[in-house]
GROMACS .gro file of C-alpha atoms in nm:
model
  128
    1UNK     CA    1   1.703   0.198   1.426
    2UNK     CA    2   1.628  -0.173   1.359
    3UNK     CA    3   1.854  -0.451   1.325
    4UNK     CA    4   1.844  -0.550   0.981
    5UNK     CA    5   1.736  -0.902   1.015
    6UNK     CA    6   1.450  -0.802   1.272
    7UNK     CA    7   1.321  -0.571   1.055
    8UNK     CA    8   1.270  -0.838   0.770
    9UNK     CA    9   1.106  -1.035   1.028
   10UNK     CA   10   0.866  -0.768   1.105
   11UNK     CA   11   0.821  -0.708   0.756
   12UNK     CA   12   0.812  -1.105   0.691
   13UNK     CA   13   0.493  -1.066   0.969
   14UNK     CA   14   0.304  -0.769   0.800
   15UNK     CA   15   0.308  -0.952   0.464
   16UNK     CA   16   0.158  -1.278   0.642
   17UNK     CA   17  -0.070  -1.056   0.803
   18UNK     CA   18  -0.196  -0.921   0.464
   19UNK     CA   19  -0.219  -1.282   0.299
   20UNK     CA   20  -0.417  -1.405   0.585
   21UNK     CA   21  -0.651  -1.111   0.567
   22UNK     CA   22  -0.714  -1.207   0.242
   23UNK     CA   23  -0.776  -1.570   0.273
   24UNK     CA   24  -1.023  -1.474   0.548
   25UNK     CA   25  -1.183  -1.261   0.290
   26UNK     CA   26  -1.086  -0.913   0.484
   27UNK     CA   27  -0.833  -0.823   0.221
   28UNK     CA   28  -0.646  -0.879  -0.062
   29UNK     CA   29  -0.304  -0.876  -0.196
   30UNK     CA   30  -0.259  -0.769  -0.583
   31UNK     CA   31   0.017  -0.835  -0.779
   32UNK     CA   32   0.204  -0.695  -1.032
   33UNK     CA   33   0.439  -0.959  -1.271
   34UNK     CA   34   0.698  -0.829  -1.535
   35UNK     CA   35   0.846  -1.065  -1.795
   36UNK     CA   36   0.753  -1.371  -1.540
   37UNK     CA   37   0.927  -1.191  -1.221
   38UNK     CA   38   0.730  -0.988  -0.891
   39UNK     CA   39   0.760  -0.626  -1.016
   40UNK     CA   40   0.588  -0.533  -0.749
   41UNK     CA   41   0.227  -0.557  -0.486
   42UNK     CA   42  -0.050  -0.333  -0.315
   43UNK     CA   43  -0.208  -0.468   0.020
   44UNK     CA   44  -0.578  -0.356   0.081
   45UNK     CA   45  -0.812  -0.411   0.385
   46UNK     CA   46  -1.133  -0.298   0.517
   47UNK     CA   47  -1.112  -0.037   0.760
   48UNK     CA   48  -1.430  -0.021   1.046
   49UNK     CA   49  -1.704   0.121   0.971
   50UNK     CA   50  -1.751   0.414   1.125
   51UNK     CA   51  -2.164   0.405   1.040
   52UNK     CA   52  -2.419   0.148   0.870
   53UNK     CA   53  -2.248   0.327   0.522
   54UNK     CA   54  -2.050   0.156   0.284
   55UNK     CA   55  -1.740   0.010   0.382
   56UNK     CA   56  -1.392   0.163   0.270
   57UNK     CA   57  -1.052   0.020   0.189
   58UNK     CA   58  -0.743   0.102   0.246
   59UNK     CA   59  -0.393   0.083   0.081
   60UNK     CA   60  -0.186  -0.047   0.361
   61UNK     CA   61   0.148  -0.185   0.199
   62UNK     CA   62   0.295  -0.137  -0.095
   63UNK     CA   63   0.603  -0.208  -0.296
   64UNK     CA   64   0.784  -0.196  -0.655
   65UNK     CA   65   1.069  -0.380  -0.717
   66UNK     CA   66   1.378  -0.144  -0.736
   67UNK     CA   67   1.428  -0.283  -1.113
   68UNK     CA   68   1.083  -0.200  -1.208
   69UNK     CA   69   1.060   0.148  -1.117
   70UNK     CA   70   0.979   0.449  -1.302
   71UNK     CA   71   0.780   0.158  -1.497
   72UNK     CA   72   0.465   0.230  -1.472
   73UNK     CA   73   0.399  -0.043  -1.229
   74UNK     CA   74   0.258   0.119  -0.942
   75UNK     CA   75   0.021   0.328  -1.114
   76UNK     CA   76  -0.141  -0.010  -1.274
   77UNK     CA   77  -0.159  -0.122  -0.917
   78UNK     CA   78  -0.318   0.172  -0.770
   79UNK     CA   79  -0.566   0.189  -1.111
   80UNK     CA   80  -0.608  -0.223  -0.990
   81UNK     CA   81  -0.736  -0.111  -0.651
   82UNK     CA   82  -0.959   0.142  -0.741
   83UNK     CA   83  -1.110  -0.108  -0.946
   84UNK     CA   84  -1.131  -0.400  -0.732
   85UNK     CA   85  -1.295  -0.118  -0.459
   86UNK     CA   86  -1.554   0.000  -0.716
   87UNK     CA   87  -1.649  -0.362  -0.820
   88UNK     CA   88  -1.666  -0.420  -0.432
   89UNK     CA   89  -1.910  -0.120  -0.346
   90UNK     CA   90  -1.659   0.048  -0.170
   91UNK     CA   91  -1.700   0.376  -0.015
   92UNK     CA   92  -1.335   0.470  -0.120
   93UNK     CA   93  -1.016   0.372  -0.065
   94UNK     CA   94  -0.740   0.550   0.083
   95UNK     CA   95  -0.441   0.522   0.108
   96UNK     CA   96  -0.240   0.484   0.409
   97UNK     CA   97   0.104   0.389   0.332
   98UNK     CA   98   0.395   0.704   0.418
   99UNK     CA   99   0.555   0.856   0.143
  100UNK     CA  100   0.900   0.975   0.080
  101UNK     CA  101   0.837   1.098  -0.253
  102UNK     CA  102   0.640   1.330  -0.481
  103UNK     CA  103   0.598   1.048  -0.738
  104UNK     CA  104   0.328   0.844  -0.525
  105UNK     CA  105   0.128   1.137  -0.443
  106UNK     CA  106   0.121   1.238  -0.777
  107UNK     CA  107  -0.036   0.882  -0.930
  108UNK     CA  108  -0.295   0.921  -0.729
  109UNK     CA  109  -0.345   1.283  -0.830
  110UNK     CA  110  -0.336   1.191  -1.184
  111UNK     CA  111  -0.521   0.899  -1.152
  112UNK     CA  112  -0.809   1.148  -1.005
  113UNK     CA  113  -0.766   1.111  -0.626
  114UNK     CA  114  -0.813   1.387  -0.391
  115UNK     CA  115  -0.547   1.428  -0.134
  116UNK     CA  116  -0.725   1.513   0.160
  117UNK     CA  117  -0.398   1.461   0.397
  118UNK     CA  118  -0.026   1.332   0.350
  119UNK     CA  119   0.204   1.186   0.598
  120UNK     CA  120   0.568   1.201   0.455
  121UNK     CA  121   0.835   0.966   0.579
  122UNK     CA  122   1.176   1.127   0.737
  123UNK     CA  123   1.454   1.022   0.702
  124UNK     CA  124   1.800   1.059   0.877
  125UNK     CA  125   2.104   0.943   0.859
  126UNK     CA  126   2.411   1.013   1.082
  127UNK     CA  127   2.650   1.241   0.975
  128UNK     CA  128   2.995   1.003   1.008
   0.00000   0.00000   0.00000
């Protein structure tokens, strides 16, 4: 397990990581705002290119606010970056980010997505 405080700083790093990206024009951050507050964000980057195809995206971190759940807010987001990939010739976009719930996998179902594979988070806690 991770110290609490180092994980924020690796966290802090990843997010810095993203912003750069997209001031370097190999990413971009979008953001979701609720009555004037961060309800929540979804990361994208380019992946490699794996031929002389079109380049893909993908969803590499997310996050709704715990008060904005169950909102609707991540589904905007995720309709967001299938937009911004379309307008950006994209070959897709996938998303990488691990799961611990049904309700992620499902907006991107309903939203039209195929789920071609899904890498759920486990999680464990001691028994004392």
């Amino acid at each position: 397990m991770i110290p609490s405080g180092r994980a924020q700083n690796l966290f802090r790093e990843w997010f810095l990581n993203l912003a750069r990206k997209q001031y370097e024009g190999k990413g971009i951050v979008l953001v979701a705002v609720q009555d004037g507050r961060l309800a929540g964000y979804l990361a994208m980057e380019h992946m490699p290119r794996f031929d002389d195809g079109p380049r893909w995206w993908k969803d590499s971190l997310n996050a709704v606010a715990p008060d904005a759940r169950g909102q609707g807010i991540y589904r905007s987001l995720v309709i967001a970056a299938v937009a911004n990939a379309l307008r950006s010739g994209a070959g897709g976009l996938i998303t990488k980010t691990q799961s611990s719930s049904y309700r992620v996998i499902n907006t991107w179902l309903h939203l039209g997505c195929d789920v071609k594979e899904n890498f759920a988070t486990l999680h464990w806690t001691p028994k004392n």
